[in-house]
Short mmCIF file of C-alpha atoms in Angstrom, two decimals:
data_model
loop_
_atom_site.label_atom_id
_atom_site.label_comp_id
_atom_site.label_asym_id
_atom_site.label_seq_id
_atom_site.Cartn_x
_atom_site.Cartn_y
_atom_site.Cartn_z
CA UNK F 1 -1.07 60.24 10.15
CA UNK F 2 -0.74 62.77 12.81
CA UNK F 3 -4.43 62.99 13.77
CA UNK F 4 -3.61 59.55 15.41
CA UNK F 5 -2.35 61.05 18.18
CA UNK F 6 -5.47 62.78 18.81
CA UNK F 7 -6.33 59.27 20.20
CA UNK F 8 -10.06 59.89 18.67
CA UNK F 9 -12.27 56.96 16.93
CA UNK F 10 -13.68 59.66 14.75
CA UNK F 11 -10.37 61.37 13.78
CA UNK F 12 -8.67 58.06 13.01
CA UNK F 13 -11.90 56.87 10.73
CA UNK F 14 -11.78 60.66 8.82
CA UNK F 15 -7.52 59.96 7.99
CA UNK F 16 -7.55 56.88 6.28
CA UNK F 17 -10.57 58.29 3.54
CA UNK F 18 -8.49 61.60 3.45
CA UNK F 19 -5.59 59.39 2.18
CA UNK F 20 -7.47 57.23 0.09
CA UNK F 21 -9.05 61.16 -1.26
CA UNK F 22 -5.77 62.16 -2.70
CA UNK F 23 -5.33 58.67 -4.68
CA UNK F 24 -9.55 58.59 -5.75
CA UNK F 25 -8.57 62.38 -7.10
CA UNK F 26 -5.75 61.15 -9.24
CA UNK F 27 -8.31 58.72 -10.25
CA UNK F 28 -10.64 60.62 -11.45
CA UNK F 29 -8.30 62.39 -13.64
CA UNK F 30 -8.41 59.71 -15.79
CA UNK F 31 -12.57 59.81 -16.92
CA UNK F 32 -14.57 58.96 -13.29
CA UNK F 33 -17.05 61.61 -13.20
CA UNK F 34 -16.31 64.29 -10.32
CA UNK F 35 -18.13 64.51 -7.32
CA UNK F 36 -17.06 67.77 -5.67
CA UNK F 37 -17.79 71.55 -6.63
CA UNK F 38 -15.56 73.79 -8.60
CA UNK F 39 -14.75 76.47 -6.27
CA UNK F 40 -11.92 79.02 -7.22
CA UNK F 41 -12.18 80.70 -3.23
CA UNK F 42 -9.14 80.12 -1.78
CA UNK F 43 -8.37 79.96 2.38
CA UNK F 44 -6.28 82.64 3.41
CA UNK F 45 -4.80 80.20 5.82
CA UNK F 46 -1.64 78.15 5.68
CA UNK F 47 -3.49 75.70 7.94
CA UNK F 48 -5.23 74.15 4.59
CA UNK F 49 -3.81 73.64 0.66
CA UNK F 50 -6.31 74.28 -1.83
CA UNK F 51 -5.80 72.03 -5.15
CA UNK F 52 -7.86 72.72 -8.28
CA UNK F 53 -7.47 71.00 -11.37
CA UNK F 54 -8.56 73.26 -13.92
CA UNK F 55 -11.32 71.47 -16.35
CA UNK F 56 -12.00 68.58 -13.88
CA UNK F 57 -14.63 70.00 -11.87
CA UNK F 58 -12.57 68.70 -8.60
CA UNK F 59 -11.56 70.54 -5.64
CA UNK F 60 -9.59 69.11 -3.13
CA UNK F 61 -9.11 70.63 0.49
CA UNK F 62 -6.28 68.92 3.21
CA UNK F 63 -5.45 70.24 6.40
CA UNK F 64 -1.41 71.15 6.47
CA UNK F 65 0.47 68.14 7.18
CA UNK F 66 3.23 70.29 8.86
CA UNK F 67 0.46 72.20 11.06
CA UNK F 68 -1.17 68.68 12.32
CA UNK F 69 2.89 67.07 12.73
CA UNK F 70 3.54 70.36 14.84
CA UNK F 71 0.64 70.29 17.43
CA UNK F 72 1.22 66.49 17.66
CA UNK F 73 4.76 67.04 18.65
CA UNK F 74 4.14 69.97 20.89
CA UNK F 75 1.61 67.99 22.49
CA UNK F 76 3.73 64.87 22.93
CA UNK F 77 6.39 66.85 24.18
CA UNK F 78 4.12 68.70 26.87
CA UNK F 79 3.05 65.37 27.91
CA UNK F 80 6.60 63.84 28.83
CA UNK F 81 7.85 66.91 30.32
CA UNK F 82 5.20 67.42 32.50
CA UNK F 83 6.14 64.34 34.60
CA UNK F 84 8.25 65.37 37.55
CA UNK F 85 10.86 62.51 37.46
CA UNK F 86 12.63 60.86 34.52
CA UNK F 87 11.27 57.33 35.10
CA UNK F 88 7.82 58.89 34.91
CA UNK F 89 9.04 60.90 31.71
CA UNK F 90 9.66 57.62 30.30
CA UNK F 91 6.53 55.70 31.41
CA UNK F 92 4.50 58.72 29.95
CA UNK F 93 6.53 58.69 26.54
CA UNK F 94 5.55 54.34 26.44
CA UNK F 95 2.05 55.34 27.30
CA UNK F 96 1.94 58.18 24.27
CA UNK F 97 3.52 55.76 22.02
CA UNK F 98 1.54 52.81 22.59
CA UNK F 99 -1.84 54.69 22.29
CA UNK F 100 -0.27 55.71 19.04
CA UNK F 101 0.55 52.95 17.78
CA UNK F 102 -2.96 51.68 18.60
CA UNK F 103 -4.64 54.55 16.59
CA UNK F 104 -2.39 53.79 13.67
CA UNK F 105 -3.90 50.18 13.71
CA UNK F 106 -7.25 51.81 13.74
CA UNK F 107 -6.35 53.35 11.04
CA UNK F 108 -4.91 50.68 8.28
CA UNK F 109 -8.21 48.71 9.71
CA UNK F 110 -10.52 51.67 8.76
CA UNK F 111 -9.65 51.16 4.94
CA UNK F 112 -12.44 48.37 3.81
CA UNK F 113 -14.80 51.09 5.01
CA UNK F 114 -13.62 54.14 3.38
CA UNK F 115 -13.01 52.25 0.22
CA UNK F 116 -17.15 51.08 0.61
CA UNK F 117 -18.04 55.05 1.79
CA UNK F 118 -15.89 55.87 -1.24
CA UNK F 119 -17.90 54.00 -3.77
CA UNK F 120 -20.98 54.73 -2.27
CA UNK F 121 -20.79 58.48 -2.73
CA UNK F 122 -19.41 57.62 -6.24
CA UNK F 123 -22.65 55.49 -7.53
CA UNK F 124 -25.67 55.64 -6.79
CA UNK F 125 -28.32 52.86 -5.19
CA UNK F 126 -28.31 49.14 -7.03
CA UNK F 127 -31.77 48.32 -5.69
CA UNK F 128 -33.03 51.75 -4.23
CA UNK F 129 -32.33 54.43 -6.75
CA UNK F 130 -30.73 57.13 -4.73
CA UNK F 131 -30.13 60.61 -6.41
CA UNK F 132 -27.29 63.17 -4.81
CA UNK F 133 -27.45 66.43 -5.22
CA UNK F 134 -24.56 69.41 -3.92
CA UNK F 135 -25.43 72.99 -2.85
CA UNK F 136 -23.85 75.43 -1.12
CA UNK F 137 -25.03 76.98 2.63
CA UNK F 138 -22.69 79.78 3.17
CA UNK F 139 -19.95 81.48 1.84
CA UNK F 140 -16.39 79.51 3.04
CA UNK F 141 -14.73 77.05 1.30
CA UNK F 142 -16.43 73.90 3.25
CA UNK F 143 -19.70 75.45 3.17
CA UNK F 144 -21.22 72.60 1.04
CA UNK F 145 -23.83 69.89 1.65
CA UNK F 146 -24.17 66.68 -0.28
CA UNK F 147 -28.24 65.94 -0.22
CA UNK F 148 -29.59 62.21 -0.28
CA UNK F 149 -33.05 61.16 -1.59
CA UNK F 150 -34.98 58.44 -3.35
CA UNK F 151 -35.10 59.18 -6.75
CA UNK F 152 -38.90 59.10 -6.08
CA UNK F 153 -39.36 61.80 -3.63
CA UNK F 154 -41.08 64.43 -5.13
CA UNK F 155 -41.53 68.61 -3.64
CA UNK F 156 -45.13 66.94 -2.18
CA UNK F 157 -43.38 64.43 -0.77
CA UNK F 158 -42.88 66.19 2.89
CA UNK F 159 -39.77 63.35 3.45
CA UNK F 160 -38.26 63.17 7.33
CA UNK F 161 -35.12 65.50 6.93
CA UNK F 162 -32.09 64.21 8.82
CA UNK F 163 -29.14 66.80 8.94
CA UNK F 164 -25.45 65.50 9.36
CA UNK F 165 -22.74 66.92 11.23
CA UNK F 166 -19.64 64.74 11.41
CA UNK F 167 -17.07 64.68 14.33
CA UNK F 168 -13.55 64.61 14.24
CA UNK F 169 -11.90 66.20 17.32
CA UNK F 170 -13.14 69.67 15.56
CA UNK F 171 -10.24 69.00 12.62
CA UNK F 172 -10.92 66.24 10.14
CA UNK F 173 -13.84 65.18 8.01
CA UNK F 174 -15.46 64.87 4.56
CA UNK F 175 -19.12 64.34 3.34
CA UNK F 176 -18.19 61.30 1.48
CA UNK F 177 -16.82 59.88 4.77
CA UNK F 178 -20.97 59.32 5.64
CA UNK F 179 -22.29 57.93 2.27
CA UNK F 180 -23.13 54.63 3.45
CA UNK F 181 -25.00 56.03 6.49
CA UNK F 182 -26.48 58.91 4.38
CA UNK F 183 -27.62 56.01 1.70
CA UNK F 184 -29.28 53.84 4.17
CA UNK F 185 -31.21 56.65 5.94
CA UNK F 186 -32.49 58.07 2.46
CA UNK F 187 -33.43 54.36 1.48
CA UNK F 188 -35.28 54.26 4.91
CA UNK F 189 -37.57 57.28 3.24
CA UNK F 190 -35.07 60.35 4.55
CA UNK F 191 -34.25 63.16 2.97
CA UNK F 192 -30.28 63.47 4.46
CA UNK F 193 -28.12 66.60 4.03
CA UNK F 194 -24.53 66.14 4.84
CA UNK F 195 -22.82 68.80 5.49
CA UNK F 196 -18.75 69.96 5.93
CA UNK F 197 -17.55 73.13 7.81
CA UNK F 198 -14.39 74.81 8.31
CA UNK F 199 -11.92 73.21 10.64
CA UNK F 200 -9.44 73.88 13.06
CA UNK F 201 -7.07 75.36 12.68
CA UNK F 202 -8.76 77.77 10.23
CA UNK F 203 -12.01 78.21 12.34
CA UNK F 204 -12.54 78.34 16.18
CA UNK F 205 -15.10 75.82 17.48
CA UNK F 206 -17.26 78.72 17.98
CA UNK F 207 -17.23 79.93 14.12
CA UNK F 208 -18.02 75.94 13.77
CA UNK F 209 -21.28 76.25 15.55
CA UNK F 210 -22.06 79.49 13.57
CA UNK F 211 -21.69 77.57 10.26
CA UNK F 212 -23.83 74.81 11.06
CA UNK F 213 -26.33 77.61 12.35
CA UNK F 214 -25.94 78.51 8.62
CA UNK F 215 -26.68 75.48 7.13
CA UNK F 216 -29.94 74.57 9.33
CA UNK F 217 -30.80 77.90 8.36
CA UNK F 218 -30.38 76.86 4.90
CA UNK F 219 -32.58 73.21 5.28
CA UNK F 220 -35.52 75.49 6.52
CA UNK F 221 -35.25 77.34 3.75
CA UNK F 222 -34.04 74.80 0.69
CA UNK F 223 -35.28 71.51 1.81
CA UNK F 224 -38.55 71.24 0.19
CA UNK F 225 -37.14 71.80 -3.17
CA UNK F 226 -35.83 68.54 -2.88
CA UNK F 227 -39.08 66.54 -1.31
CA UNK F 228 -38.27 67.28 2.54
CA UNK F 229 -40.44 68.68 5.27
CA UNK F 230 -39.08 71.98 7.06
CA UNK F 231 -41.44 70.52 9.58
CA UNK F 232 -39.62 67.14 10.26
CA UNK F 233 -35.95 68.61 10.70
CA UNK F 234 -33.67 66.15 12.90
CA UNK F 235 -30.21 67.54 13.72
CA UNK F 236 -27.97 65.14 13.96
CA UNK F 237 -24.06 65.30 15.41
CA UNK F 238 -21.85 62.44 15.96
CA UNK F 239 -18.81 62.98 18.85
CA UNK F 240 -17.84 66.66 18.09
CA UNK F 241 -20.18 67.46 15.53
CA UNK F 242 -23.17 66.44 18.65
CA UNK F 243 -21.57 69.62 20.35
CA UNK F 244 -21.52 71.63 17.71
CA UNK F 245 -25.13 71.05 16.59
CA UNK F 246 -26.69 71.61 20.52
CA UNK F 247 -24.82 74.86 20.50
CA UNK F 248 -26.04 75.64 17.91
CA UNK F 249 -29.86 74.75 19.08
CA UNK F 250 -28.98 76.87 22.03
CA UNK F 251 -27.56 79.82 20.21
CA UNK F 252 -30.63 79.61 18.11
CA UNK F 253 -33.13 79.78 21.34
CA UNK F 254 -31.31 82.95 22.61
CA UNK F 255 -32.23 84.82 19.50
CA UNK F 256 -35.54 83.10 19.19
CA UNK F 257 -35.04 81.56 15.71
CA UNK F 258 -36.86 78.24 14.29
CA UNK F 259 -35.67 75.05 15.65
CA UNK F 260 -35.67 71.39 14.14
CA UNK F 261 -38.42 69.22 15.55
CA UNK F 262 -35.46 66.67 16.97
CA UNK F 263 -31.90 67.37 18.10
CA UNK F 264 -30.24 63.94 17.92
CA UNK F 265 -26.43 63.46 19.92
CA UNK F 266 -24.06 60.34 19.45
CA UNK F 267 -21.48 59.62 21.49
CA UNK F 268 -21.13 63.80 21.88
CA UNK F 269 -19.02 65.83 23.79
CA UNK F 270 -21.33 68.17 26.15
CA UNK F 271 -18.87 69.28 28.94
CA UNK F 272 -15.59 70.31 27.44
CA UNK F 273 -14.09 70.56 31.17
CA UNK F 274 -15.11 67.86 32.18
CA UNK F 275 -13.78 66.15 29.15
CA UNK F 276 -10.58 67.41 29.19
CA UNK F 277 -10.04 66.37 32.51
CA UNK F 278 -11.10 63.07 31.26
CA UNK F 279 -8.50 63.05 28.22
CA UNK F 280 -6.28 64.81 31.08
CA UNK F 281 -6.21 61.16 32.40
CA UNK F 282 -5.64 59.19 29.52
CA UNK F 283 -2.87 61.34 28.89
CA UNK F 284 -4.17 62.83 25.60
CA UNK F 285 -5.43 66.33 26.39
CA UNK F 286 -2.05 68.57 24.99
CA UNK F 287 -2.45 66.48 21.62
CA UNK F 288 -5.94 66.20 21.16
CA UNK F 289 -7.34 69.34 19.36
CA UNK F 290 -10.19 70.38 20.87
CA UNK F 291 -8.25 72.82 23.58
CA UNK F 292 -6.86 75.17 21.04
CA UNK F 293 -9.98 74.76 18.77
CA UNK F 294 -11.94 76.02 22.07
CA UNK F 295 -9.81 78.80 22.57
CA UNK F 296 -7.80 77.32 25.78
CA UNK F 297 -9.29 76.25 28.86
CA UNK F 298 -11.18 79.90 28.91
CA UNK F 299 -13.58 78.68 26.25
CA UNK F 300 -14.45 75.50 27.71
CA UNK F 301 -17.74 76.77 29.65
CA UNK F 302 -18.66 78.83 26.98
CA UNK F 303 -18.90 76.26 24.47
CA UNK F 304 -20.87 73.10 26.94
CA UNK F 305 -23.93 72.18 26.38
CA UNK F 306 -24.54 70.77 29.38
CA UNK F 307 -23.22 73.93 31.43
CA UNK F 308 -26.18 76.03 29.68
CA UNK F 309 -28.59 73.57 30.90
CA UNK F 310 -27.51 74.25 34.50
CA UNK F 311 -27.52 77.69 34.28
CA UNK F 312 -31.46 77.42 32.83
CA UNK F 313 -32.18 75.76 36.13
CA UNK F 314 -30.05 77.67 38.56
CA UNK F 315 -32.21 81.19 37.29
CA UNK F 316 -29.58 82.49 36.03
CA UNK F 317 -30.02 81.91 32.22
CA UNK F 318 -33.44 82.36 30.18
CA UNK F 319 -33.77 80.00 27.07
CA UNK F 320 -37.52 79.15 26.32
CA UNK F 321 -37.56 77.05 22.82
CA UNK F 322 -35.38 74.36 23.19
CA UNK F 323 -36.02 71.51 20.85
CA UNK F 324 -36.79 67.38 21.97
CA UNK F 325 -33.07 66.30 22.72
CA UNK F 326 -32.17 62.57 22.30
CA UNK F 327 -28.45 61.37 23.15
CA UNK F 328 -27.37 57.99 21.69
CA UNK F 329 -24.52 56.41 23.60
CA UNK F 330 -22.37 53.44 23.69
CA UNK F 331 -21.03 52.27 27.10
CA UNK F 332 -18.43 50.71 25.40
CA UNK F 333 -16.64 53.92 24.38
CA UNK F 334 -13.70 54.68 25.66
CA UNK F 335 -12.89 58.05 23.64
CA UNK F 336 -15.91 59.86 25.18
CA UNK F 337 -17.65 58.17 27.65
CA UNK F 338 -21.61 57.77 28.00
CA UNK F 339 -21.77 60.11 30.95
CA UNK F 340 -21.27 62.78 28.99
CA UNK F 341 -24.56 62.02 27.42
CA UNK F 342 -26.17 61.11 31.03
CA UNK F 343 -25.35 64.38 32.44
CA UNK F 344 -26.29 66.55 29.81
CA UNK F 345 -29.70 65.10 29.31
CA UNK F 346 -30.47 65.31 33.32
CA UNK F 347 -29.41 68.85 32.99
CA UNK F 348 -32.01 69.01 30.42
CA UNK F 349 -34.40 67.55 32.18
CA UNK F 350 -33.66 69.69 35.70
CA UNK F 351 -34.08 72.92 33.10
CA UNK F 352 -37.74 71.86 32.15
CA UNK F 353 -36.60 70.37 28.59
CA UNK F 354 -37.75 67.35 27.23
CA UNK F 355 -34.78 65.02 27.27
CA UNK F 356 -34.03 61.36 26.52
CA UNK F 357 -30.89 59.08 27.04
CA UNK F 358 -30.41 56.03 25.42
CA UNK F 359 -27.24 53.28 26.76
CA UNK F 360 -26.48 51.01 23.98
CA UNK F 361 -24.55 47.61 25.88
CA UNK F 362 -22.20 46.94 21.97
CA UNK F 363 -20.34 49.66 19.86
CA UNK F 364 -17.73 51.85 20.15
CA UNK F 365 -17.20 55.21 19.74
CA UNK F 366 -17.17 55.30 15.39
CA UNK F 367 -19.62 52.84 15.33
CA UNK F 368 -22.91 55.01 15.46
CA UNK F 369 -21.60 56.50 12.14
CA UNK F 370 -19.86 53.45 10.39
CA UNK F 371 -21.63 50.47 11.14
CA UNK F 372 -23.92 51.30 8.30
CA UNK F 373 -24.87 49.13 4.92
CA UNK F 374 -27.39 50.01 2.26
CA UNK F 375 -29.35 47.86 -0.25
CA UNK F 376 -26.81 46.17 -2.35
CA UNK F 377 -24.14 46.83 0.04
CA UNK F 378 -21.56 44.19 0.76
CA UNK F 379 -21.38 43.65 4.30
CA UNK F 380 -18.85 41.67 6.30
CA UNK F 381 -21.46 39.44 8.14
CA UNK F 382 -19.41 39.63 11.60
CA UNK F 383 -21.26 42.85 12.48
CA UNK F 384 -22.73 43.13 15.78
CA UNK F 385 -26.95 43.42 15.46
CA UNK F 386 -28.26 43.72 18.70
CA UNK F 387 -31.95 44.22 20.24
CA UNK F 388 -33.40 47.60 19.25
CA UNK F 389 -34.99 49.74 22.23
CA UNK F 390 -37.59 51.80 19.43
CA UNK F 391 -37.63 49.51 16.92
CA UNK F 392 -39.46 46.56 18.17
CA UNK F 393 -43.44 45.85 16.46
CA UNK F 394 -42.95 48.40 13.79
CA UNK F 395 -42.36 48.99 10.19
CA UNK F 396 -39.09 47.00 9.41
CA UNK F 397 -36.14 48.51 8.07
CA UNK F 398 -36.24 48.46 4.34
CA UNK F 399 -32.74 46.26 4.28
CA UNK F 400 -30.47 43.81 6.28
CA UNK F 401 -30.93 44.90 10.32
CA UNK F 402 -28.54 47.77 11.59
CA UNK F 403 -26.80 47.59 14.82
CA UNK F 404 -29.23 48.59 17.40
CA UNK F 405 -28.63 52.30 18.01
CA UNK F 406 -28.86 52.88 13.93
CA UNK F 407 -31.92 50.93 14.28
CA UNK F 408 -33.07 53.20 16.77
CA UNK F 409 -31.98 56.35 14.96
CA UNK F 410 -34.15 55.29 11.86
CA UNK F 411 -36.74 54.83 14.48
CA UNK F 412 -36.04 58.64 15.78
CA UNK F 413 -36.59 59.88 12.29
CA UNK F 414 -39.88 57.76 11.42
CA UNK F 415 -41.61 58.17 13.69
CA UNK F 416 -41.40 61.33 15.82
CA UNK F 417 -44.40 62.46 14.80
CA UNK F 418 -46.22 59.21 15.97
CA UNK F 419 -48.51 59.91 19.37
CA UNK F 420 -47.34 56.83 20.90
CA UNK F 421 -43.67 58.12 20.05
CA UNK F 422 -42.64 59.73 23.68
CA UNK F 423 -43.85 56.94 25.57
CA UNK F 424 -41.84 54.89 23.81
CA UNK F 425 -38.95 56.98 24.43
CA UNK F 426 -39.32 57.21 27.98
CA UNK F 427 -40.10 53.80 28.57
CA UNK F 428 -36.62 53.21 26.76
CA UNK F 429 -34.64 56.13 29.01
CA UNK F 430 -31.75 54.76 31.00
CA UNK F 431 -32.63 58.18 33.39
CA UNK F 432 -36.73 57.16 33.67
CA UNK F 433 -35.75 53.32 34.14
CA UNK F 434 -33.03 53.65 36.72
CA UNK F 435 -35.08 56.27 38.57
#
């Protein structure tokens, strides 16, 4: 329960499955058929427990409890004692506990949907047969992808390929965490990889990017074995996993290598500075883990998107192959707000990239990457469907209507290859229409 205090949507949805892990394990002990590799590598790290039950094909990997408890603390402590009086000390300490307290009801409400994400990644489609496969993309522990396709798509097929990096303030998340989204998209006629890498504490944020290098690397290589087009790559990253998939576009442009058609941000993180001095203010930034998994403040520049951009157009940097950069963005979220987005795709754009930013008036900051049902599905019904801003006088999604930024993301990956696609697109930009 410690993530909590990281005070992050996408933290607090990736604790309540990682419970809910541990009790689907013991499960499965009993006859369900396993869903993870057998690995026998083990992390030379105290920051994660490996369990392997020997003859079940299951592999289980936690972050340390104690580890998590013990930056939490330090960084609740920090927090109080950083206030200059003792009435302050004890308005700060409320403040902590309350937002707390507010994450821990996130939490307990996050269960319907990692019990449906659960059985999702457990069983395949009802009405669209959907067929998961697992590989490997490197050589750590977490270097594994879960692959999503209609049992249909053929090696001719040349299938839109959508590649998935979760968030989680750089220290929490699973594969199975995504199924329903991953479902939906591969009913929509996607071929989806989802992929895990190795967290913090065991990995710095910039061995993160390199592993997700890895496994793009990989989908050029592997992905028309299973019916997708190298051609149509879309790399997408939600919160933390959106700045770990743009570096990695960018570290890919320095040394020339092949880059997706699409790189697709939600509700990312693009100016670590900046964005500590925003958690700075909500009085979050000594327990939140993305300092220490940057390195400390002396890694922040190195690892922003958006601070690249601005070098590009100040002369001073020279990145030629950049890939078409859309950022997705609620202006409802509180954990990382929609300039982020803003700013990094008018750095883009002041570079000589071709950018687009898309303001979404309903979701928070989970939403982009929970607010999804498949065919079959059982849905809620109180789900908030707004008006798409791609979506309208085309081919209609092959189920119930998403929110309107999945909508839109559906959109992204159908039809980026259509002429009429960039007018769209910048008819739809929050930067084009308010200039």
């Amino acid at each position: 329960l410690c993530t909590a205090f990281s005070c992050c949507a996408s933290a607090t949805m990736s604790l309540v499955p990682r419970a809910l892990s541990a009790g689907a394990t013991r499960a499965a002990s009993f006859g369900a058929r396993p869903r993870e590799l057998t690995l026998s590598k083990r992390l030379p790290s105290r920051a994660h427990r490996v369990r392997v039950r020997q003859g079940r094909g299951r592999l289980t990997v936690e972050m340390g409890l104690a580890e998590q408890v013990s930056h939490a603390w330090k960084g609740l402590v920090t927090e109080v004692e950083r206030q200059p009086t003792t009435q302050k000390k004890v308005v700060r300490a409320v403040q902590v506990i309350r937002l707390i307290l507010i994450e821990l009801i996130g939490i307990f409400s996050a269960i319907p949907y990692a019990i449906r994400a659960n059985n999702a990644h457990k069983t395949s489609g009802k009405l669209v047969k959907t067929l998961i496969d697992q590989a490997r993309y490197g050589e750590e522990l977490r270097n594994t992808v879960d692959v999503y396709r209609k049992a249909d798509c053929s090696k001719s097929s040349a299938s839109p390929v959508c590649l998935f990096v979760h968030g989680g303030v750089w220290a929490t998340g699973e594969k199975w965490q995504y199924a329903p989204m991953a479902r939906r998209l591969a009913e929509e006629g996607n071929v989806v990889v989802i992929i895990e890498y190795t967290l913090y504490p065991a990995a710095s944020a910039d061995a993160m990017v390199g592993e997700v290098d890895a496994a793009l690397e990989w989908v050029f290589q592997n992905i028309g074995k299973y019916g997708g087009s190298p051609d149509r790559v879309a790399l997408v990253g939600h919160s933390a996993g959106a700045q770990l998939t743009n570096m990695a576009v960018w570290r890919r442009a320095l040394r020339g290598a092949a880059q997706p058609q699409l790189s697709v941000g939600l509700a990312g993180v693009y100016d670590v500075a900046e964005h500590f001095e925003y958690e700075f203010n909500r009085g979050v930034s000594e327990i939140s883990t993305m300092k220490p998994a940057m390195g400390g403040p002396g890694g922040f520049d190195a690892q922003s998107p958006t601070l690249l951009a601005r070098s590009v157009a100040e002369g001073t940097l020279d990145v030629q192959d950049l890939p078409t950069t859309i950022l997705l963005h609620s202006e409802l979220d509180v954990t990382v707000p929609w300039t982020q987005s803003a700013a990094y795709s008018r750095a883009l754009g002041a570079a000589g990239y071709e950018s687009f930013f898309l303001k979404y008036p309903n979701g928070g900051h989970g939403e982009p990457v929970l607010s999804w049902w498949f065919q079959g599905d059982q849905r809620s019904g109180d789900e908030v469907v707004g008006v798409p801003k791609l979506s309208e006088g085309t081919v209609p999604p092959v189920g119930d209507p998403l929110p309107e930024l999945q909508q839109d993301l559906v959109e992204l990956l159908r039809c980026s290859q259509d002429p009429s696609f960039r007018q769209r697109l910048r008819e739809a930009d929050e930067l084009y229409s308010s200039a």
